[in-house]
Every structure is written in structure tokens, then in C-alpha cells.
mmCIF file of N, CA and C in Angstrom:
data_model
loop_
_atom_site.group_PDB
_atom_site.id
_atom_site.type_symbol
_atom_site.label_atom_id
_atom_site.label_comp_id
_atom_site.label_asym_id
_atom_site.label_seq_id
_atom_site.Cartn_x
_atom_site.Cartn_y
_atom_site.Cartn_z
ATOM 1 N N MET R 832 -50.619 75.276 145.341
ATOM 2 C CA MET R 832 -51.495 74.138 145.313
ATOM 3 C C MET R 832 -51.185 73.260 146.523
ATOM 4 N N ASN R 833 -52.217 72.751 147.162
ATOM 5 C CA ASN R 833 -52.060 71.853 148.296
ATOM 6 C C ASN R 833 -52.751 70.535 148.011
ATOM 7 N N PHE R 834 -52.087 69.446 148.385
ATOM 8 C CA PHE R 834 -52.697 68.132 148.264
ATOM 9 C C PHE R 834 -53.842 68.066 149.259
ATOM 10 N N ALA R 835 -55.044 67.736 148.801
ATOM 11 C CA ALA R 835 -56.225 67.812 149.652
ATOM 12 C C ALA R 835 -56.670 66.463 150.207
ATOM 13 N N SER R 836 -56.773 65.449 149.331
ATOM 14 C CA SER R 836 -57.289 64.172 149.819
ATOM 15 C C SER R 836 -57.020 63.054 148.835
ATOM 16 N N VAL R 837 -57.202 61.857 149.346
ATOM 17 C CA VAL R 837 -57.282 60.644 148.540
ATOM 18 C C VAL R 837 -58.684 60.121 148.775
ATOM 19 N N ARG R 838 -59.372 59.774 147.704
ATOM 20 C CA ARG R 838 -60.737 59.258 147.845
ATOM 21 C C ARG R 838 -60.784 57.808 147.402
ATOM 22 N N ILE R 839 -61.364 56.983 148.241
ATOM 23 C CA ILE R 839 -61.587 55.579 147.922
ATOM 24 C C ILE R 839 -63.066 55.408 147.611
ATOM 25 N N ILE R 840 -63.369 54.745 146.517
ATOM 26 C CA ILE R 840 -64.754 54.427 146.170
ATOM 27 C C ILE R 840 -65.045 53.006 146.652
ATOM 28 N N THR R 841 -66.166 52.838 147.315
ATOM 29 C CA THR R 841 -66.517 51.563 147.921
ATOM 30 C C THR R 841 -68.016 51.306 147.806
ATOM 31 N N ASP R 842 -68.401 50.062 147.968
ATOM 32 C CA ASP R 842 -69.821 49.715 148.022
ATOM 33 C C ASP R 842 -70.369 49.817 149.446
ATOM 34 N N ASP R 843 -69.476 50.006 150.445
ATOM 35 C CA ASP R 843 -69.897 50.059 151.843
ATOM 36 C C ASP R 843 -69.100 51.140 152.584
ATOM 37 N N VAL R 844 -69.598 52.360 152.543
ATOM 38 C CA VAL R 844 -68.912 53.509 153.150
ATOM 39 C C VAL R 844 -68.710 53.297 154.650
ATOM 40 N N ASN R 845 -69.744 52.857 155.345
ATOM 41 C CA ASN R 845 -69.650 52.703 156.801
ATOM 42 C C ASN R 845 -68.585 51.682 157.191
ATOM 43 N N ARG R 846 -68.555 50.540 156.525
ATOM 44 C CA ARG R 846 -67.578 49.487 156.846
ATOM 45 C C ARG R 846 -66.155 50.007 156.668
ATOM 46 N N LEU R 847 -65.899 50.659 155.548
ATOM 47 C CA LEU R 847 -64.553 51.143 155.268
ATOM 48 C C LEU R 847 -64.182 52.306 156.192
ATOM 49 N N ALA R 848 -65.119 53.210 156.451
ATOM 50 C CA ALA R 848 -64.848 54.330 157.358
ATOM 51 C C ALA R 848 -64.549 53.812 158.767
ATOM 52 N N GLU R 849 -65.289 52.837 159.227
ATOM 53 C CA GLU R 849 -65.045 52.267 160.559
ATOM 54 C C GLU R 849 -63.684 51.592 160.626
ATOM 55 N N PHE R 850 -63.266 50.909 159.570
ATOM 56 C CA PHE R 850 -61.943 50.285 159.530
ATOM 57 C C PHE R 850 -60.861 51.355 159.647
ATOM 58 N N TYR R 851 -60.964 52.417 158.847
ATOM 59 C CA TYR R 851 -59.950 53.467 158.881
ATOM 60 C C TYR R 851 -59.993 54.276 160.175
ATOM 61 N N GLU R 852 -61.141 54.391 160.811
ATOM 62 C CA GLU R 852 -61.188 55.028 162.132
ATOM 63 C C GLU R 852 -60.297 54.265 163.111
ATOM 64 N N LYS R 853 -60.360 52.942 163.059
ATOM 65 C CA LYS R 853 -59.531 52.115 163.941
ATOM 66 C C LYS R 853 -58.055 52.218 163.576
ATOM 67 N N VAL R 854 -57.744 52.212 162.292
ATOM 68 C CA VAL R 854 -56.349 52.291 161.844
ATOM 69 C C VAL R 854 -55.746 53.656 162.181
ATOM 70 N N LEU R 855 -56.474 54.732 161.859
ATOM 71 C CA LEU R 855 -55.930 56.083 161.977
ATOM 72 C C LEU R 855 -56.166 56.742 163.332
ATOM 73 N N GLY R 856 -57.119 56.233 164.094
ATOM 74 C CA GLY R 856 -57.411 56.834 165.393
ATOM 75 C C GLY R 856 -58.106 58.178 165.300
ATOM 76 N N VAL R 857 -58.812 58.426 164.194
ATOM 77 C CA VAL R 857 -59.614 59.644 164.049
ATOM 78 C C VAL R 857 -61.034 59.254 163.678
ATOM 79 N N SER R 858 -61.975 60.093 164.021
ATOM 80 C CA SER R 858 -63.377 59.822 163.713
ATOM 81 C C SER R 858 -63.728 60.323 162.315
ATOM 82 N N ALA R 859 -64.539 59.560 161.636
ATOM 83 C CA ALA R 859 -65.021 59.966 160.315
ATOM 84 C C ALA R 859 -66.137 60.986 160.473
ATOM 85 N N VAL R 860 -66.181 61.925 159.537
ATOM 86 C CA VAL R 860 -67.258 62.902 159.440
ATOM 87 C C VAL R 860 -68.032 62.533 158.185
ATOM 88 N N TYR R 861 -69.355 62.567 158.263
ATOM 89 C CA TYR R 861 -70.213 62.184 157.141
ATOM 90 C C TYR R 861 -70.977 63.401 156.627
ATOM 91 N N PRO R 862 -70.427 64.124 155.629
ATOM 92 C CA PRO R 862 -71.158 65.261 155.061
ATOM 93 C C PRO R 862 -72.431 64.824 154.335
ATOM 94 N N ALA R 863 -72.484 63.555 153.943
ATOM 95 C CA ALA R 863 -73.660 62.969 153.286
ATOM 96 C C ALA R 863 -73.610 61.466 153.549
ATOM 97 N N PRO R 864 -74.729 60.775 153.480
ATOM 98 C CA PRO R 864 -74.727 59.329 153.741
ATOM 99 C C PRO R 864 -73.810 58.528 152.801
ATOM 100 N N VAL R 865 -73.533 59.077 151.628
ATOM 101 C CA VAL R 865 -72.706 58.363 150.643
ATOM 102 C C VAL R 865 -71.252 58.832 150.654
ATOM 103 N N PHE R 866 -70.856 59.586 151.703
ATOM 104 C CA PHE R 866 -69.523 60.176 151.704
ATOM 105 C C PHE R 866 -69.021 60.372 153.134
ATOM 106 N N ALA R 867 -67.777 59.956 153.385
ATOM 107 C CA ALA R 867 -67.148 60.145 154.693
ATOM 108 C C ALA R 867 -65.758 60.732 154.497
ATOM 109 N N GLU R 868 -65.299 61.464 155.501
ATOM 110 C CA GLU R 868 -63.949 62.016 155.485
ATOM 111 C C GLU R 868 -63.280 61.740 156.823
ATOM 112 N N LEU R 869 -61.999 61.331 156.755
ATOM 113 C CA LEU R 869 -61.168 61.196 157.941
ATOM 114 C C LEU R 869 -60.077 62.252 157.790
ATOM 115 N N VAL R 870 -60.215 63.332 158.544
ATOM 116 C CA VAL R 870 -59.349 64.496 158.387
ATOM 117 C C VAL R 870 -58.146 64.372 159.324
ATOM 118 N N MET R 871 -56.962 64.477 158.730
ATOM 119 C CA MET R 871 -55.710 64.439 159.472
ATOM 120 C C MET R 871 -54.947 65.727 159.161
ATOM 121 N N PRO R 872 -53.916 66.048 159.932
ATOM 122 C CA PRO R 872 -53.207 67.317 159.701
ATOM 123 C C PRO R 872 -52.641 67.477 158.287
ATOM 124 N N ALA R 873 -52.120 66.423 157.700
ATOM 125 C CA ALA R 873 -51.459 66.553 156.401
ATOM 126 C C ALA R 873 -52.378 66.293 155.210
ATOM 127 N N CYS R 874 -53.451 65.558 155.423
ATOM 128 C CA CYS R 874 -54.302 65.171 154.300
ATOM 129 C C CYS R 874 -55.616 64.612 154.826
ATOM 130 N N THR R 875 -56.558 64.433 153.945
ATOM 131 C CA THR R 875 -57.845 63.834 154.281
ATOM 132 C C THR R 875 -58.016 62.559 153.489
ATOM 133 N N LEU R 876 -58.474 61.512 154.163
ATOM 134 C CA LEU R 876 -58.855 60.286 153.488
ATOM 135 C C LEU R 876 -60.365 60.348 153.312
ATOM 136 N N ALA R 877 -60.804 60.414 152.069
ATOM 137 C CA ALA R 877 -62.226 60.502 151.753
ATOM 138 C C ALA R 877 -62.706 59.140 151.274
ATOM 139 N N ILE R 878 -63.941 58.809 151.615
ATOM 140 C CA ILE R 878 -64.525 57.533 151.215
ATOM 141 C C ILE R 878 -65.892 57.829 150.613
ATOM 142 N N GLY R 879 -66.041 57.485 149.344
ATOM 143 C CA GLY R 879 -67.297 57.736 148.647
ATOM 144 C C GLY R 879 -67.958 56.436 148.227
ATOM 145 N N HIS R 880 -69.263 56.415 148.255
ATOM 146 C CA HIS R 880 -70.012 55.229 147.833
ATOM 147 C C HIS R 880 -69.948 55.086 146.318
ATOM 148 N N SER R 881 -69.991 53.867 145.860
ATOM 149 C CA SER R 881 -69.949 53.607 144.414
ATOM 150 C C SER R 881 -71.111 54.279 143.687
ATOM 151 N N GLN R 882 -72.191 54.608 144.404
ATOM 152 C CA GLN R 882 -73.301 55.337 143.788
ATOM 153 C C GLN R 882 -72.845 56.702 143.275
ATOM 154 N N THR R 883 -71.789 57.255 143.868
ATOM 155 C CA THR R 883 -71.307 58.570 143.441
ATOM 156 C C THR R 883 -70.429 58.482 142.196
ATOM 157 N N ALA R 884 -70.034 57.300 141.787
ATOM 158 C CA ALA R 884 -69.124 57.126 140.649
ATOM 159 C C ALA R 884 -69.676 57.771 139.383
ATOM 160 N N GLN R 885 -70.982 57.743 139.200
ATOM 161 C CA GLN R 885 -71.583 58.333 137.997
ATOM 162 C C GLN R 885 -71.314 59.835 137.891
ATOM 163 N N LEU R 886 -71.046 60.485 139.027
ATOM 164 C CA LEU R 886 -70.748 61.915 139.013
ATOM 165 C C LEU R 886 -69.406 62.224 138.359
ATOM 166 N N PHE R 887 -68.517 61.238 138.306
ATOM 167 C CA PHE R 887 -67.175 61.433 137.738
ATOM 168 C C PHE R 887 -67.085 61.001 136.282
ATOM 169 N N GLY R 888 -68.103 60.358 135.777
ATOM 170 C CA GLY R 888 -68.106 59.887 134.399
ATOM 171 C C GLY R 888 -68.210 58.375 134.351
ATOM 172 N N ALA R 889 -68.926 57.881 133.401
ATOM 173 C CA ALA R 889 -69.165 56.440 133.273
ATOM 174 C C ALA R 889 -67.859 55.666 133.207
ATOM 175 N N GLY R 890 -67.721 54.672 134.097
ATOM 176 C CA GLY R 890 -66.561 53.801 134.092
ATOM 177 C C GLY R 890 -65.279 54.413 134.626
ATOM 178 N N SER R 891 -65.354 55.637 135.178
ATOM 179 C CA SER R 891 -64.127 56.308 135.629
ATOM 180 C C SER R 891 -63.565 55.711 136.913
ATOM 181 N N VAL R 892 -64.404 55.196 137.790
ATOM 182 C CA VAL R 892 -63.959 54.547 139.030
ATOM 183 C C VAL R 892 -64.782 53.294 139.264
ATOM 184 N N VAL R 893 -64.124 52.281 139.842
ATOM 185 C CA VAL R 893 -64.793 51.016 140.146
ATOM 186 C C VAL R 893 -64.390 50.616 141.558
ATOM 187 N N ALA R 894 -65.351 50.361 142.404
ATOM 188 C CA ALA R 894 -65.077 50.003 143.795
ATOM 189 C C ALA R 894 -64.287 48.699 143.892
ATOM 190 N N ALA R 895 -63.419 48.639 144.900
ATOM 191 C CA ALA R 895 -62.672 47.429 145.262
ATOM 192 C C ALA R 895 -61.869 46.844 144.103
ATOM 193 N N SER R 896 -61.258 47.692 143.280
ATOM 194 C CA SER R 896 -60.496 47.175 142.137
ATOM 195 C C SER R 896 -59.091 47.776 142.037
ATOM 196 N N ASN R 897 -58.603 48.418 143.106
ATOM 197 C CA ASN R 897 -57.299 49.081 143.079
ATOM 198 C C ASN R 897 -56.162 48.078 143.282
ATOM 199 N N HIS R 898 -55.243 48.048 142.342
ATOM 200 C CA HIS R 898 -54.025 47.256 142.498
ATOM 201 C C HIS R 898 -52.809 48.040 142.018
ATOM 202 N N THR R 899 -52.898 49.366 142.057
ATOM 203 C CA THR R 899 -51.775 50.187 141.607
ATOM 204 C C THR R 899 -51.383 51.271 142.596
ATOM 205 N N VAL R 900 -52.235 51.613 143.536
ATOM 206 C CA VAL R 900 -51.962 52.705 144.463
ATOM 207 C C VAL R 900 -51.757 52.134 145.862
ATOM 208 N N ILE R 901 -50.772 52.679 146.579
ATOM 209 C CA ILE R 901 -50.547 52.321 147.973
ATOM 210 C C ILE R 901 -50.869 53.551 148.806
ATOM 211 N N ILE R 902 -51.760 53.418 149.771
ATOM 212 C CA ILE R 902 -52.118 54.509 150.669
ATOM 213 C C ILE R 902 -51.143 54.439 151.832
ATOM 214 N N GLU R 903 -50.357 55.519 152.026
ATOM 215 C CA GLU R 903 -49.269 55.467 152.993
ATOM 216 C C GLU R 903 -49.445 56.477 154.120
ATOM 217 N N PHE R 904 -49.106 56.023 155.325
ATOM 218 C CA PHE R 904 -49.165 56.862 156.513
ATOM 219 C C PHE R 904 -47.861 56.703 157.288
ATOM 220 N N ARG R 905 -47.233 57.836 157.608
ATOM 221 C CA ARG R 905 -46.023 57.799 158.441
ATOM 222 C C ARG R 905 -46.457 57.722 159.901
ATOM 223 N N VAL R 906 -45.812 56.835 160.652
ATOM 224 C CA VAL R 906 -46.131 56.633 162.065
ATOM 225 C C VAL R 906 -44.860 56.784 162.891
ATOM 226 N N ASP R 907 -45.021 56.923 164.193
ATOM 227 C CA ASP R 907 -43.870 57.074 165.084
ATOM 228 C C ASP R 907 -43.205 55.740 165.413
ATOM 229 N N ASP R 908 -43.993 54.653 165.435
ATOM 230 C CA ASP R 908 -43.455 53.362 165.865
ATOM 231 C C ASP R 908 -44.189 52.237 165.127
ATOM 232 N N VAL R 909 -43.570 51.722 164.078
ATOM 233 C CA VAL R 909 -44.199 50.672 163.269
ATOM 234 C C VAL R 909 -44.488 49.430 164.094
ATOM 235 N N GLU R 910 -43.560 49.046 164.950
ATOM 236 C CA GLU R 910 -43.750 47.826 165.746
ATOM 237 C C GLU R 910 -44.973 47.957 166.663
ATOM 238 N N ALA R 911 -45.135 49.115 167.285
ATOM 239 C CA ALA R 911 -46.293 49.339 168.156
ATOM 240 C C ALA R 911 -47.586 49.321 167.343
ATOM 241 N N GLU R 912 -47.578 49.923 166.158
ATOM 242 C CA GLU R 912 -48.764 49.919 165.300
ATOM 243 C C GLU R 912 -49.105 48.505 164.835
ATOM 244 N N TYR R 913 -48.081 47.732 164.530
ATOM 245 C CA TYR R 913 -48.292 46.339 164.120
ATOM 246 C C TYR R 913 -48.995 45.564 165.239
ATOM 247 N N ALA R 914 -48.513 45.700 166.457
ATOM 248 C CA ALA R 914 -49.136 45.018 167.589
ATOM 249 C C ALA R 914 -50.569 45.502 167.801
ATOM 250 N N ARG R 915 -50.798 46.799 167.666
ATOM 251 C CA ARG R 915 -52.138 47.368 167.865
ATOM 252 C C ARG R 915 -53.129 46.908 166.809
ATOM 253 N N LEU R 916 -52.650 46.801 165.541
ATOM 254 C CA LEU R 916 -53.553 46.497 164.431
ATOM 255 C C LEU R 916 -53.714 45.005 164.145
ATOM 256 N N LYS R 917 -52.856 44.172 164.703
ATOM 257 C CA LYS R 917 -52.958 42.730 164.434
ATOM 258 C C LYS R 917 -54.370 42.173 164.630
ATOM 259 N N PRO R 918 -55.088 42.569 165.670
ATOM 260 C CA PRO R 918 -56.438 42.019 165.853
ATOM 261 C C PRO R 918 -57.486 42.495 164.839
ATOM 262 N N ILE R 919 -57.241 43.620 164.149
ATOM 263 C CA ILE R 919 -58.282 44.131 163.247
ATOM 264 C C ILE R 919 -57.939 43.992 161.765
ATOM 265 N N VAL R 920 -56.675 43.711 161.443
ATOM 266 C CA VAL R 920 -56.282 43.544 160.042
ATOM 267 C C VAL R 920 -56.282 42.057 159.724
ATOM 268 N N TYR R 921 -56.970 41.693 158.642
ATOM 269 C CA TYR R 921 -57.091 40.287 158.282
ATOM 270 C C TYR R 921 -56.272 39.908 157.059
ATOM 271 N N ASP R 922 -55.744 40.880 156.354
ATOM 272 C CA ASP R 922 -54.995 40.583 155.129
ATOM 273 C C ASP R 922 -53.639 41.286 155.175
ATOM 274 N N TRP R 923 -52.661 40.640 155.815
ATOM 275 C CA TRP R 923 -51.313 41.192 155.909
ATOM 276 C C TRP R 923 -50.542 40.863 154.649
ATOM 277 N N VAL R 924 -49.899 41.853 154.062
ATOM 278 C CA VAL R 924 -49.069 41.664 152.873
ATOM 279 C C VAL R 924 -47.602 41.553 153.276
ATOM 280 N N LYS R 925 -47.175 42.378 154.234
ATOM 281 C CA LYS R 925 -45.792 42.344 154.702
ATOM 282 C C LYS R 925 -45.752 42.790 156.149
ATOM 283 N N GLU R 926 -45.164 41.953 156.984
ATOM 284 C CA GLU R 926 -44.947 42.325 158.375
ATOM 285 C C GLU R 926 -43.841 43.374 158.415
ATOM 286 N N PRO R 927 -43.639 44.058 159.542
ATOM 287 C CA PRO R 927 -42.629 45.116 159.592
ATOM 288 C C PRO R 927 -41.274 44.673 159.023
ATOM 289 N N THR R 928 -40.811 45.460 158.047
ATOM 290 C CA THR R 928 -39.582 45.172 157.302
ATOM 291 C C THR R 928 -38.884 46.489 156.995
ATOM 292 N N THR R 929 -37.567 46.500 157.112
ATOM 293 C CA THR R 929 -36.818 47.694 156.730
ATOM 294 C C THR R 929 -36.550 47.653 155.236
ATOM 295 N N MET R 930 -36.995 48.705 154.548
ATOM 296 C CA MET R 930 -36.878 48.790 153.100
ATOM 297 C C MET R 930 -35.530 49.405 152.710
ATOM 298 N N PRO R 931 -35.096 49.168 151.459
ATOM 299 C CA PRO R 931 -33.805 49.690 151.009
ATOM 300 C C PRO R 931 -33.678 51.214 151.083
ATOM 301 N N TRP R 932 -34.792 51.945 151.083
ATOM 302 C CA TRP R 932 -34.757 53.411 151.124
ATOM 303 C C TRP R 932 -34.823 53.944 152.545
ATOM 304 N N GLY R 933 -34.756 53.051 153.559
ATOM 305 C CA GLY R 933 -34.608 53.489 154.937
ATOM 306 C C GLY R 933 -35.853 53.579 155.780
ATOM 307 N N ASN R 934 -36.993 53.167 155.250
ATOM 308 C CA ASN R 934 -38.219 53.158 156.037
ATOM 309 C C ASN R 934 -38.497 51.751 156.540
ATOM 310 N N ARG R 935 -39.001 51.665 157.759
ATOM 311 C CA ARG R 935 -39.509 50.395 158.282
ATOM 312 C C ARG R 935 -40.996 50.414 157.975
ATOM 313 N N SER R 936 -41.438 49.457 157.177
ATOM 314 C CA SER R 936 -42.809 49.459 156.649
ATOM 315 C C SER R 936 -43.542 48.174 156.986
ATOM 316 N N MET R 937 -44.848 48.291 157.103
ATOM 317 C CA MET R 937 -45.732 47.122 157.158
ATOM 318 C C MET R 937 -46.883 47.408 156.208
ATOM 319 N N LEU R 938 -47.273 46.386 155.463
ATOM 320 C CA LEU R 938 -48.325 46.563 154.463
ATOM 321 C C LEU R 938 -49.453 45.576 154.691
ATOM 322 N N PHE R 939 -50.667 46.079 154.503
ATOM 323 C CA PHE R 939 -51.857 45.253 154.636
ATOM 324 C C PHE R 939 -52.928 45.782 153.700
ATOM 325 N N ARG R 940 -53.973 44.995 153.518
ATOM 326 C CA ARG R 940 -55.095 45.416 152.676
ATOM 327 C C ARG R 940 -56.287 45.789 153.554
ATOM 328 N N ASP R 941 -56.982 46.842 153.144
ATOM 329 C CA ASP R 941 -58.211 47.215 153.839
ATOM 330 C C ASP R 941 -59.323 46.253 153.406
ATOM 331 N N PRO R 942 -60.522 46.373 153.958
ATOM 332 C CA PRO R 942 -61.588 45.428 153.611
ATOM 333 C C PRO R 942 -61.966 45.386 152.128
ATOM 334 N N ASP R 943 -61.640 46.431 151.368
ATOM 335 C CA ASP R 943 -61.899 46.437 149.923
ATOM 336 C C ASP R 943 -60.692 45.988 149.112
ATOM 337 N N GLY R 944 -59.597 45.648 149.771
ATOM 338 C CA GLY R 944 -58.409 45.179 149.069
ATOM 339 C C GLY R 944 -57.401 46.247 148.712
ATOM 340 N N ASN R 945 -57.625 47.500 149.129
ATOM 341 C CA ASN R 945 -56.661 48.572 148.878
ATOM 342 C C ASN R 945 -55.425 48.348 149.743
ATOM 343 N N LEU R 946 -54.256 48.553 149.170
ATOM 344 C CA LEU R 946 -53.007 48.338 149.878
ATOM 345 C C LEU R 946 -52.667 49.555 150.741
ATOM 346 N N VAL R 947 -52.358 49.296 152.019
ATOM 347 C CA VAL R 947 -52.042 50.338 152.983
ATOM 348 C C VAL R 947 -50.645 50.079 153.533
ATOM 349 N N ASN R 948 -49.830 51.129 153.592
ATOM 350 C CA ASN R 948 -48.481 51.039 154.133
ATOM 351 C C ASN R 948 -48.365 51.992 155.309
ATOM 352 N N LEU R 949 -48.041 51.458 156.481
ATOM 353 C CA LEU R 949 -47.676 52.286 157.620
ATOM 354 C C LEU R 949 -46.172 52.179 157.739
ATOM 355 N N PHE R 950 -45.485 53.329 157.772
ATOM 356 C CA PHE R 950 -44.030 53.289 157.778
ATOM 357 C C PHE R 950 -43.447 54.290 158.757
ATOM 358 N N GLU R 951 -42.200 54.000 159.138
ATOM 359 C CA GLU R 951 -41.430 54.844 160.037
ATOM 360 C C GLU R 951 -40.026 55.005 159.454
ATOM 361 N N PRO R 952 -39.573 56.228 159.206
ATOM 362 C CA PRO R 952 -38.193 56.406 158.759
ATOM 363 C C PRO R 952 -37.247 55.957 159.877
ATOM 364 N N VAL R 953 -36.287 55.079 159.545
ATOM 365 C CA VAL R 953 -35.406 54.560 160.593
ATOM 366 C C VAL R 953 -33.924 54.806 160.333
ATOM 367 N N THR R 954 -33.517 54.969 159.088
ATOM 368 C CA THR R 954 -32.105 55.258 158.839
ATOM 369 C C THR R 954 -31.882 56.764 158.921
ATOM 370 N N GLU R 955 -30.644 57.154 159.107
ATOM 371 C CA GLU R 955 -30.316 58.576 159.205
ATOM 372 C C GLU R 955 -30.785 59.333 157.967
ATOM 373 N N GLU R 956 -30.577 58.740 156.792
ATOM 374 C CA GLU R 956 -30.977 59.400 155.542
ATOM 375 C C GLU R 956 -32.493 59.565 155.451
ATOM 376 N N ALA R 957 -33.227 58.516 155.838
ATOM 377 C CA ALA R 957 -34.691 58.581 155.772
ATOM 378 C C ALA R 957 -35.235 59.590 156.774
ATOM 379 N N ILE R 958 -34.677 59.586 157.963
ATOM 380 C CA ILE R 958 -35.118 60.544 158.981
ATOM 381 C C ILE R 958 -34.872 61.966 158.490
ATOM 382 N N LYS R 959 -33.730 62.194 157.888
ATOM 383 C CA LYS R 959 -33.409 63.527 157.355
ATOM 384 C C LYS R 959 -34.374 63.899 156.219
ATOM 385 N N ARG R 960 -34.670 62.932 155.337
ATOM 386 C CA ARG R 960 -35.562 63.185 154.204
ATOM 387 C C ARG R 960 -36.948 63.624 154.672
ATOM 388 N N PHE R 961 -37.430 63.067 155.793
ATOM 389 C CA PHE R 961 -38.772 63.379 156.269
ATOM 390 C C PHE R 961 -38.818 64.511 157.286
ATOM 391 N N SER R 962 -37.677 65.023 157.695
ATOM 392 C CA SER R 962 -37.702 66.102 158.687
ATOM 393 C C SER R 962 -38.376 67.329 158.067
ATOM 394 N N GLY R 963 -39.245 67.944 158.827
ATOM 395 C CA GLY R 963 -39.946 69.125 158.340
ATOM 396 C C GLY R 963 -41.231 68.830 157.590
ATOM 397 N N ARG R 964 -41.472 67.569 157.250
ATOM 398 C CA ARG R 964 -42.741 67.206 156.590
ATOM 399 C C ARG R 964 -43.791 66.898 157.648
ATOM 400 N N HIS R 965 -45.044 67.121 157.288
ATOM 401 C CA HIS R 965 -46.147 66.756 158.191
ATOM 402 C C HIS R 965 -46.335 65.277 158.185
#
């Protein structure tokens, strides 16, 4: 089994896809007007319009209501990413900070309020833990 994607449900696919294009540096592909994918080597970030929610079952997903999941991306240089993203991120939760488990992380919210963590392993243990992972 392979992890395939994380899908965010939103009321504005284009707005959210454009935000993540800037954050991730990859272009979104639109297989349908109500669906976008940002394909990366390790995983795909999918963005679906709230109109598609009915396909999953009544009340199963609600746009812009996530407060339990953190979408995480490993980067080479958190400080450089922080400087690059400062002009486009409007809701910073945590500026670059070294966490107890050895990652240097920065957290912010996307335009729908989803929590995003960009992190870099910085301690010897963290670097070892992530070696060999995509």
C-alpha cells in the first residue's frame, strides 16, 4: 500500500490551489473544474470543491473546518522558506522554532484555515530518522 494523497475540501479550488502553488513551487493540474492536484515526489495534495462533498456521503466533509490535521512538508532550509513565504502567508501560527523532537518548524494557516507545517530536521537524531525518506 502506498500513501497517495491528502485532499482538502474548499469552497474556492482556484484560490487554494494558487496558494499552494506558491508555497510548494509546483503547478496544479485540474482534471476537472472542481478538482486540482499538486503532485510531488512523495505525495499529492488534492483540492476538491465543496460541491464534491456529496459524493462522499452527507455531512462527511465540511470546507474550512479543519482543526485536527496538520499538513506537513519537509524542506531543506526552514529559514529560507520563512523569508520566501512571509509576503504571501497572512496567518502565522509559529515562526521558525526548534521542536523537542529535533525538527525546526514553522506553522501557518492556508486561506481556509488549515494548519501547515514546513519543517527541517536539524538534530542528529532527527536527521537520522528522516534519512532515506522522500
